XYZ file of C-alpha atoms in Angstrom:
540
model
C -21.666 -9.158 -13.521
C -21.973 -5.482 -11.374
C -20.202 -7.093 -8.884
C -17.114 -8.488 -10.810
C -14.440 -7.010 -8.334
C -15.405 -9.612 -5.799
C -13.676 -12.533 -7.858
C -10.963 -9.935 -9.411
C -7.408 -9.695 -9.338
C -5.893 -6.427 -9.621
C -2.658 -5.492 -11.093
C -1.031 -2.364 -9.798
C 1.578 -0.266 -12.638
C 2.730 2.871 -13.074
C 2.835 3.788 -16.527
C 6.352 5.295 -16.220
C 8.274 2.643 -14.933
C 6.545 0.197 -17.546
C 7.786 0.350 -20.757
C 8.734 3.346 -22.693
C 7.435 2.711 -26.142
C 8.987 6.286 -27.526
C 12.512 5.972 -26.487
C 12.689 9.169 -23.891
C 13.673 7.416 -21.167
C 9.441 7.503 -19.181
C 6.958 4.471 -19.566
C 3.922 5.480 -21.509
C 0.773 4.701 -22.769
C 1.648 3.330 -25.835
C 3.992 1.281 -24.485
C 1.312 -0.233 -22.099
C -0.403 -0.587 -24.635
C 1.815 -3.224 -25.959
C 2.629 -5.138 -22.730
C -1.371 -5.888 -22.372
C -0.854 -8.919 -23.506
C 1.848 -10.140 -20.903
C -0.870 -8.503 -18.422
C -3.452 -10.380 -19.550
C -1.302 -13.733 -19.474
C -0.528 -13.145 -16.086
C -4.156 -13.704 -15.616
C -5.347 -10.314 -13.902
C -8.446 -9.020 -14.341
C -8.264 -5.515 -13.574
C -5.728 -2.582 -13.568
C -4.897 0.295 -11.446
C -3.137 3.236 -12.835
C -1.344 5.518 -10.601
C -2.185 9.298 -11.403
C -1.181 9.896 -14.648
C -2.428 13.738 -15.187
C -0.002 16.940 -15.861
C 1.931 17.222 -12.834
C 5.027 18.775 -11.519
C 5.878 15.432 -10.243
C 6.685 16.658 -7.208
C 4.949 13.689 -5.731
C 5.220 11.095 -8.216
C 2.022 12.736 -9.878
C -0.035 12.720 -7.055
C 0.130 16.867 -7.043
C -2.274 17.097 -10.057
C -2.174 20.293 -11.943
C -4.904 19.557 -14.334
C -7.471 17.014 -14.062
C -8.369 16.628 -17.510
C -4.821 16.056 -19.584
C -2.761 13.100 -19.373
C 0.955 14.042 -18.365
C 3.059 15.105 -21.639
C 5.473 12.242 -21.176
C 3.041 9.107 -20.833
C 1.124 10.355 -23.989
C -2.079 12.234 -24.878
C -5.579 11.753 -23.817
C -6.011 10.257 -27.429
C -2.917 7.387 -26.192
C -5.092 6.961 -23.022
C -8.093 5.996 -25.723
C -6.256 3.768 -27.696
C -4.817 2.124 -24.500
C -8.260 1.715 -23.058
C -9.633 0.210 -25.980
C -7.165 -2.207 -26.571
C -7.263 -3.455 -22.673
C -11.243 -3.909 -22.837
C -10.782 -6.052 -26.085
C -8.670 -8.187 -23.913
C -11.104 -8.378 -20.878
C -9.302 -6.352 -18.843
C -10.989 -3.542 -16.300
C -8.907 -0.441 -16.145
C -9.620 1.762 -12.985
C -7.450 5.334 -12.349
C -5.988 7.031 -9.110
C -8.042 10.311 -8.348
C -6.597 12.536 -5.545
C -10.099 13.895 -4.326
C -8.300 15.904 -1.147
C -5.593 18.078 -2.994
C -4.364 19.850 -5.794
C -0.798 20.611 -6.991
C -0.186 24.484 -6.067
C 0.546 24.982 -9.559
C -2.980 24.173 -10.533
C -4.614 27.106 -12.049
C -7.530 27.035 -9.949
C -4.497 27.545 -6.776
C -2.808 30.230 -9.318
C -5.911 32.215 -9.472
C -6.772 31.373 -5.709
C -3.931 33.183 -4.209
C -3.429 35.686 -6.698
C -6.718 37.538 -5.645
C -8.557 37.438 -2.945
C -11.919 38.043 -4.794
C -11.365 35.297 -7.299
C -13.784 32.895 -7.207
C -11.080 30.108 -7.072
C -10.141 31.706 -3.397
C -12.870 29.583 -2.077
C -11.718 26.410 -3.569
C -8.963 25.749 -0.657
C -9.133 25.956 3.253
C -7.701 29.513 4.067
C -6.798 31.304 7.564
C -4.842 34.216 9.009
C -3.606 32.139 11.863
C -1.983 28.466 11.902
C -3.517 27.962 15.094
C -6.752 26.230 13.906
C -7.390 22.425 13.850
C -4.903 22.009 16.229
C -6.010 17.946 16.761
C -5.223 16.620 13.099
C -2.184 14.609 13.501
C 0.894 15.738 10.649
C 1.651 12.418 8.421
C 4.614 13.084 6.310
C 6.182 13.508 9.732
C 9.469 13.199 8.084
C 9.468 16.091 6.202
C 6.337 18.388 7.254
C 5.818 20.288 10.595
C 2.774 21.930 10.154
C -0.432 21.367 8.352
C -0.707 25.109 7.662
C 1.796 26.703 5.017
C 2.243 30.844 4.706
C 1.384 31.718 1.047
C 3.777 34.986 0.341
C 0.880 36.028 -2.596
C -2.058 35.124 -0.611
C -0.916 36.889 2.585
C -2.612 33.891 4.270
C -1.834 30.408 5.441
C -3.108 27.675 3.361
C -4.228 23.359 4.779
C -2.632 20.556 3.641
C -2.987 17.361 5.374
C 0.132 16.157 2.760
C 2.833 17.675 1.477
C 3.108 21.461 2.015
C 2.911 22.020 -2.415
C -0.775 20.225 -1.899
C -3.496 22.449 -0.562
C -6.511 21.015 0.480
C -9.392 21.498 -1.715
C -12.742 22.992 0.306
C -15.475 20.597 0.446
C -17.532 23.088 2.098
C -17.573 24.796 -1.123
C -20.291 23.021 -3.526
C -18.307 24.428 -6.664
C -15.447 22.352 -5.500
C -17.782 19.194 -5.049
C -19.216 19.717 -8.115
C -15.957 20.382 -10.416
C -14.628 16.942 -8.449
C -17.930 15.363 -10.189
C -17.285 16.384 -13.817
C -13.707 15.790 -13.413
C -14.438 12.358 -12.700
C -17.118 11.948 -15.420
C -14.820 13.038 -17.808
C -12.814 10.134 -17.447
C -15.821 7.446 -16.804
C -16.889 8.897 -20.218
C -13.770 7.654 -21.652
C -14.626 4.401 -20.139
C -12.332 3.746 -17.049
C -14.049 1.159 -14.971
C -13.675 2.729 -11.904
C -11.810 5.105 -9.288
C -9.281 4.362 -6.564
C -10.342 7.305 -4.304
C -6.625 8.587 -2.565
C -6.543 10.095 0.940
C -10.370 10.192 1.241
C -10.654 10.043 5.286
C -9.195 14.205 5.166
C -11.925 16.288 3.022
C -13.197 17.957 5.717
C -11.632 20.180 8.332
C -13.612 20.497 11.957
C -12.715 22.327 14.889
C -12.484 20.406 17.808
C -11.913 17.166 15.868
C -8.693 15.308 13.999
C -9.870 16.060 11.197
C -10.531 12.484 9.666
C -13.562 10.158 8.700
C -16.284 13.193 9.501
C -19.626 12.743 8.857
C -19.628 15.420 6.182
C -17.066 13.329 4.112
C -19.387 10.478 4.332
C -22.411 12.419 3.045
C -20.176 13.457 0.132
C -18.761 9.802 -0.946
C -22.397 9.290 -0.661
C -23.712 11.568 -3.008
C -20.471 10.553 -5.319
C -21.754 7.279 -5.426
C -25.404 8.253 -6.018
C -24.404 10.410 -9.059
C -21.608 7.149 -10.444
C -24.509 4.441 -9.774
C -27.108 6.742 -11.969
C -25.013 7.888 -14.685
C -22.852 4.914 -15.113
C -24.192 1.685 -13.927
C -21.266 -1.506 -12.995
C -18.241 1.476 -12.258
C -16.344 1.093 -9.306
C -15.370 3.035 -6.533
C -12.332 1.833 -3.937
C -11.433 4.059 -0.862
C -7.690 4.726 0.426
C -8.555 4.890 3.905
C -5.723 3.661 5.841
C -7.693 3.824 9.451
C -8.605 0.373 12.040
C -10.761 -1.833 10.476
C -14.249 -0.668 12.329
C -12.922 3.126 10.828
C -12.682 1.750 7.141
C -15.830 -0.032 7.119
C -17.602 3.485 7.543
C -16.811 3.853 4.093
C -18.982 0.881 2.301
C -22.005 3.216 3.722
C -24.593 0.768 3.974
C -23.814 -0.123 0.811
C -24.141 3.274 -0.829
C -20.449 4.438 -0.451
C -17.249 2.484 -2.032
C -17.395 -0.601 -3.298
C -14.399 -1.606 -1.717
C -11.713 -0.272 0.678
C -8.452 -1.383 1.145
C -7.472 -3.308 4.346
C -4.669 -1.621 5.242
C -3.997 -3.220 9.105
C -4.057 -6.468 8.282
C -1.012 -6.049 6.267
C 1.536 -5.208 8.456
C 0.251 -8.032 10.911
C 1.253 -10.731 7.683
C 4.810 -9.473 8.070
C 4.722 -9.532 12.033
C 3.035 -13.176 12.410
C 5.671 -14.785 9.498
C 8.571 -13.078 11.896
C 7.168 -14.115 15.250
C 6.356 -17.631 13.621
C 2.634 -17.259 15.356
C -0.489 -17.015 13.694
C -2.237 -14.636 16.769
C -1.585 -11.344 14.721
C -3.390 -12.239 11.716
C -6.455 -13.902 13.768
C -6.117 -10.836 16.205
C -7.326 -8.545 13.130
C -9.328 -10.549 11.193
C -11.356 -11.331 14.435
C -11.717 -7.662 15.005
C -12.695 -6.811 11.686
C -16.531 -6.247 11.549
C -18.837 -7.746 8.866
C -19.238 -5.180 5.636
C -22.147 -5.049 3.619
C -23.536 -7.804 0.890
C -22.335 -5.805 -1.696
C -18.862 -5.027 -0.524
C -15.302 -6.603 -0.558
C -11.926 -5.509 1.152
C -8.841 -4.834 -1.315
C -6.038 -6.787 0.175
C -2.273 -6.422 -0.658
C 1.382 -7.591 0.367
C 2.813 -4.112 -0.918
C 2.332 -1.241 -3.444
C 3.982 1.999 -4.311
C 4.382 3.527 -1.189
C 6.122 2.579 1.947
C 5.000 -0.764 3.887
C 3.067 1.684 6.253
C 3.378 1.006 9.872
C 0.540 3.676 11.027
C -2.086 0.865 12.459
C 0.267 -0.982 14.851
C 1.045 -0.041 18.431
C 4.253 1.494 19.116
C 5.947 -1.367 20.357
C 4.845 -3.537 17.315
C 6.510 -0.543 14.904
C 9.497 -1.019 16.774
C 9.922 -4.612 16.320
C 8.928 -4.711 12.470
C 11.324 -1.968 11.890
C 14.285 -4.121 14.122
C 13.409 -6.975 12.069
C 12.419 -5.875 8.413
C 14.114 -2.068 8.430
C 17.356 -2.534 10.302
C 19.240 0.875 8.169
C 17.791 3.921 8.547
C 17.657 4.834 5.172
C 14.812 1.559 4.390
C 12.447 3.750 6.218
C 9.686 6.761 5.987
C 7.711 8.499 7.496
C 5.723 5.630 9.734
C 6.895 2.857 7.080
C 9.248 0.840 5.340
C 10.473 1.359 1.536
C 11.483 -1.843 0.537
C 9.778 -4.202 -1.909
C 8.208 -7.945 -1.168
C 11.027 -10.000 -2.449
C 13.967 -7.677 -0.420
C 11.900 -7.836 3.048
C 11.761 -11.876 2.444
C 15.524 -11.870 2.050
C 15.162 -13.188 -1.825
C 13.058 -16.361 -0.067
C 11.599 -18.433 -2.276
C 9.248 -20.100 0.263
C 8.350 -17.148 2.030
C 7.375 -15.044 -0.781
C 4.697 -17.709 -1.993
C 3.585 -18.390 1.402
C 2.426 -14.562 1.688
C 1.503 -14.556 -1.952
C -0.553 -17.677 -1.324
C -2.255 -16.290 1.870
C -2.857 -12.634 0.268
C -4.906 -15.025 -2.518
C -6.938 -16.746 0.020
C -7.855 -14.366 2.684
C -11.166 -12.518 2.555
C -11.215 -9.726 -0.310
C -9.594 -9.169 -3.913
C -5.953 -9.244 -3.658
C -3.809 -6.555 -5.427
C -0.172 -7.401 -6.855
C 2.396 -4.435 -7.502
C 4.032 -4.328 -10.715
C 7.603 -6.621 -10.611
C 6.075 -8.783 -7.435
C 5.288 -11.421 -10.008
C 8.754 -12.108 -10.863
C 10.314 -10.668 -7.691
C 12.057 -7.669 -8.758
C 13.995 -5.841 -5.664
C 13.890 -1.845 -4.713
C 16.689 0.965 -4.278
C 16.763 2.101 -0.765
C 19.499 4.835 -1.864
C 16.929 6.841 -3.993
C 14.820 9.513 -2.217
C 11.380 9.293 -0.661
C 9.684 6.020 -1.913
C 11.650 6.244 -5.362
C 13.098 3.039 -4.206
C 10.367 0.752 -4.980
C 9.265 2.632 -8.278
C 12.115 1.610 -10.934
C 11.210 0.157 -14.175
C 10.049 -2.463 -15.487
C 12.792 -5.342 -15.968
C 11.676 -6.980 -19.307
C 14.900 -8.678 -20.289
C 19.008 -8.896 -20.290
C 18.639 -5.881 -23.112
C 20.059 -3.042 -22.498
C 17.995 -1.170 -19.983
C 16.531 -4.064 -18.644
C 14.690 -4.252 -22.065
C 12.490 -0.893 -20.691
C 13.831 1.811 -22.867
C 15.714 2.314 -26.101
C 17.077 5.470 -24.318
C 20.682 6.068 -23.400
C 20.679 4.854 -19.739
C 21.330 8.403 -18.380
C 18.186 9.400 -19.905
C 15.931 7.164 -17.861
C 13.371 8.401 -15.303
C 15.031 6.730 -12.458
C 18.365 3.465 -12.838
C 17.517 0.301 -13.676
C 18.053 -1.850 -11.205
C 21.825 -3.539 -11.309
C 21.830 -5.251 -7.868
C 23.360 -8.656 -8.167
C 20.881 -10.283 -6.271
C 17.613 -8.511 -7.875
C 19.328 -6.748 -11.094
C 17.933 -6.962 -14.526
C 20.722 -9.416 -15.383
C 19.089 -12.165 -13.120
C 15.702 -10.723 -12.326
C 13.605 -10.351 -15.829
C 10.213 -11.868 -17.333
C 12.151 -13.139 -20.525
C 14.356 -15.364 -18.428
C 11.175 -16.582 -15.999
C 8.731 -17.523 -19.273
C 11.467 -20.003 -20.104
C 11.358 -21.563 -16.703
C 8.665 -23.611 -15.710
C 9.778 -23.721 -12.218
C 9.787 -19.781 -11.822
C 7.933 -17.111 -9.717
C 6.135 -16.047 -12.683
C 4.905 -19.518 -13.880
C 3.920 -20.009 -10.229
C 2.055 -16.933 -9.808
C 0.503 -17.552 -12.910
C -0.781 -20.823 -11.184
C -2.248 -19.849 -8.299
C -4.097 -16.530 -9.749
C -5.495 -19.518 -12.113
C -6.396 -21.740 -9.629
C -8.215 -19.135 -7.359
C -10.167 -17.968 -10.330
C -11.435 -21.251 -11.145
C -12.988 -21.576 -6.777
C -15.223 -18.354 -6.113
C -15.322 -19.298 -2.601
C -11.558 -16.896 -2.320
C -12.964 -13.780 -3.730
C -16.860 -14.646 -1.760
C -16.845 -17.009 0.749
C -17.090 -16.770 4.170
C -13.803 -17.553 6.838
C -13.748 -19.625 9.887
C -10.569 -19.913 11.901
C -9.300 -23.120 13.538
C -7.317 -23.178 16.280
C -5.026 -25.959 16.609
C -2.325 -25.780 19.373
C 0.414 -25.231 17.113
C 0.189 -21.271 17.240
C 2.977 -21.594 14.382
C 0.055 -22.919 12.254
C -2.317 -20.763 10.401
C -5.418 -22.900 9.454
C -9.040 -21.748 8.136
C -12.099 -22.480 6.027
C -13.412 -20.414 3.259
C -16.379 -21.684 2.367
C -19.445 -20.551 -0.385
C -21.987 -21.798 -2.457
C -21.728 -25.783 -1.151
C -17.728 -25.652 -1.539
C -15.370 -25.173 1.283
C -11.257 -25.095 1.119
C -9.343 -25.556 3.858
C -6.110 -22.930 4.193
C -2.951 -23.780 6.319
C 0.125 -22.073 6.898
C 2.810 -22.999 8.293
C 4.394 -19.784 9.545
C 7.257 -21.123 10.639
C 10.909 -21.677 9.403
C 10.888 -25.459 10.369
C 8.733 -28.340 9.652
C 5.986 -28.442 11.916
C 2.957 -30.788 12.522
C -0.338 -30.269 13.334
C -4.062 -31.723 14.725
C -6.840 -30.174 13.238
C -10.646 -30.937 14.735
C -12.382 -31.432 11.430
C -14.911 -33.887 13.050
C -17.868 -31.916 11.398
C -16.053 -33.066 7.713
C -16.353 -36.473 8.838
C -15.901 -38.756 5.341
C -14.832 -36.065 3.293
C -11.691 -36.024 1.202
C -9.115 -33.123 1.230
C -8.134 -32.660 -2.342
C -5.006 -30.304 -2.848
C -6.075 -28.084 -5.087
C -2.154 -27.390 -5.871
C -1.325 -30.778 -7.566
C -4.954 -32.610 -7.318
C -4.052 -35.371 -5.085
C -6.468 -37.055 -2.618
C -5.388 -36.837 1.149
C -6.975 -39.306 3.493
C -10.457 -39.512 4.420
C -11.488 -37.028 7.615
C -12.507 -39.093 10.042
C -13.918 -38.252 13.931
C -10.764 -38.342 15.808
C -7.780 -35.427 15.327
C -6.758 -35.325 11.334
C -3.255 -34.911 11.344
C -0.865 -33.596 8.590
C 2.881 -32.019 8.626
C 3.664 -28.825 6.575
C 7.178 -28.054 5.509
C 9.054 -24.945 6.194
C 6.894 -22.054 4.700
C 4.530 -24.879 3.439
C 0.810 -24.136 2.817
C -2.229 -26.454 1.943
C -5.078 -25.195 0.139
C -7.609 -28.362 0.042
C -10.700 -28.997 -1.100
C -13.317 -30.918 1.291
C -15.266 -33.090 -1.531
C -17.535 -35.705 -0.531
């Protein structure tokens, strides 16, 4: 089916912090290789890989040096074979992080750029003698850049970067540039990755007079990009980072000739507000103000991934209270954001954490789960940057959480030891054994909303009961409709939903398959515990 991501679920993992198959202390390909089965239990369809090309890991790998190896200590490009192989004969999709905006400045093509000023390569990045130009873009690692323009000591002229100052921006004005982005990435779809998650793709362009985000000249380009992937290699995928408003991001489905799918980025943020405020007008706010996206599109939504919970699409006075309430220390935040994990910002709540877990599965779009989420695995807040949320894997009481046959000092980053999320309590050995446990749970509902299309394609209709504490809507598609409701609140709470157009249906929770009663014309009432959701099947 070409459109297969619609009815997906997507697994995020970084192959470092997976499971280190060699012993030095890194996750690997080989040793994702031989986890693909616990992936494929889990019941995902599709994975992302975060970038895992030489790098001086500088920025996790997102400074890529080379766009063609595979980074010495995950494996070689023959490893990334074997590993792709071996996930297709399971059924699973395998799509890669490409940075399209910026190199590492050790990249040879920077090397040679700054090195002479006749080079060829000197055209590849955004150059000028002053720092004075393109004065509107806003800065966005705020915490640790000042400028967007960086003095190059060899080069005798400032360089752009819209990231970190050891990532120059590549020249899209340049059609070398466009075109070594296009064999770079058909080099890899040649190996038979599924698709692309396109990083930081609102900033390839620089305009004067502008902020220097979601110009029409990047749009032409994703276009042509998807031109060249739909010709060459039919059914591959292409999913835009844009973290912009909702009537921003759906710029970049094109009419259908751009991405495939873009991540929803504000509606995140707004799950976290309305559970805290116990009122469901955050979530409707967006939602409502989200515009329709074309036939052949779908939104990636997500609780949390590698990077900080970013607060860049809320007002000021909304960042304030979701840092008072979710970041109180200093050190849990970044940048515009919060570095902490799912199961840490729900306080280790049981409830909570499959209330947001059960909306993220039934609100419009393909959800995405981050590596550990499944069984709840906490962060690090005293690591640096967004090291925090990026620790390995925690496969069992083993030694090294059963991640590494290294000596612990060797390992990338600590294990976790925590004695609320630590290794010794928090591990996938200890939650197969337990029917009751976040993992057998997850496993349950990814199940359940593979086996009802209407999650991943049908359409959404709010309700509006007078309990604002109540979250209720209808997804409904191809002659089925479900009925979602939320209670947002930390108390039991009741509520009278209008369902007079159901009349003589029966709600069947899809949860446990039992009957509720019959909807007839007057109110339908029901009563949700604390954190208590409904997902219900109207059958006649």
């Amino acid at each position: 089916m070409s459109d297969w991501y619609k009815d997906a679920v997507f697994y995020e993992v970084h192959v470092k912090a997976f499971y280190d198959a060699d012993g030095n202390g890194a996750g690997d390909f080989a040793g994702l290789t031989q986890k693909l089965d616990y992936i494929r239990d889990l019941g995902v369809d599709c994975l992302w890989i975060l970038p895992m090309y030489p790098s001086p890991l500088k920025d996790d790998g997102y400074d890529i040096a080379d766009f063609y190896g595979i980074h010495a200590s995950y494996g070689t490009v023959q490893d990334f074979q074997t590993f792709m192989d071996a996930a297709h004969e399971r059924g699973l999709r395998v799509i890669a992080d490409l940075v399209m905006n910026h190199t590492s400045d050790q990249h040879p093509w920077f090397q040679a750029a700054r090195a002479d000023r006749a080079s060829p390569y000197r055209d590849y990045y955004v150059w000028s003698d002053s720092d004075e130009r393109y004065r509107d873009a806003r800065i966005i690692f705020t915490d640790t850049e000042k400028s967007n323009w960086s003095w190059d000591p060899v080069a005798k002229q400032y360089y752009w970067h819209r990231f970190f100052s050891h990532q120059p921006d590549l020249n899209y004005d340049n059609p070398e540039v466009q075109q070594a982005v296009l064999e770079a990435i058909s080099f890899w779809l040649e190996m038979g990755v599924d698709g692309f998650r396109l990083d930081a793709v609102p900033y390839l362009y620089e305009r004067e007079g502008t902020n220097c985000e979601n110009l029409p000249e990047t749009h032409a380009f994703i276009k042509r990009l998807r031109g060249f992937v739909d010709e060459s290699y039919p059914g591959r995928f292409l999913l835009a980072e844009a973290n912009q408003w909702p009537e921003d991001v759906v710029a970049y489905f094109g009419q259908g000739d751009e991405c495939h799918m873009c991540y929803h980025f504000p509606i995140m943020p707004r799950l976290f507000m309305a559970l805290r405020q116990e009122d469901r007008l955050p979530i409707v706010e967006i939602l409502n103000r989200t515009p329709a996206i074309p036939e052949t599109a779908q939104w990636g939504m997500f609780l949390r991934n590698h990077d900080e919970l970013t607060l860049e699409m809320v007002t000021d006075e909304e960042r304030d209270y979701l840092y008072a309430e979710y970041a109180n220390e200093r050190r849990m935040r970044l940048n515009l954001g919060i570095r902490r994990r799912l199961a840490p910002l729900m306080d280790n709540g049981r409830r909570r954490i499959e209330l947001l877990n059960a909306l993220l599965f039934s609100l419009p779009g393909s959800p995405f789960l981050y590596y550990g989420d499944e069984i709840g695995m906490g962060d690090n807040i005293y690591m640096g940057d967004r090291d925090g949320v990026r620790t390995p894997m925690q496969w069992s009481l083993d030694r090294n959480a059963g991640f590494s046959r290294a000596d612990f000092a060797q390992l990338y980053f600590p294990i976790n030891m925590d004695p609320v999320y630590g290794y010794q309590s928090v591990n996938v050995e200890a939650q197969q054994r337990h029917s009751t446990s976040l993992l057998h749970w997850m496993r349950q509902m990814i199940m359940m909303r593979k086996k009802h299309p209407v999650f991943g394609r049908g359409s959404l209709e709010f309700l509006h009961p007078e309990n604002r504490k109540v979250l209720a809507f209808t997804r409904s598609y191809d002659g089925e409709t479900v009925l979602c409701l939320y209670n947002l609140a930390r108390s039991s709470q009741p509520v009278l939903l209008d369902l007079s157009r159901y009349e003589g249906m029966t709600p069947m929770d899809l949860q446990y398959q039992v009957p509720f009663p019959p909807i007839e014309m007057r109110l339908y009432q029901l009563a949700l515990n604390e954190y208590g959701f409904y997902w219900l099947l109207l059958k006649k």
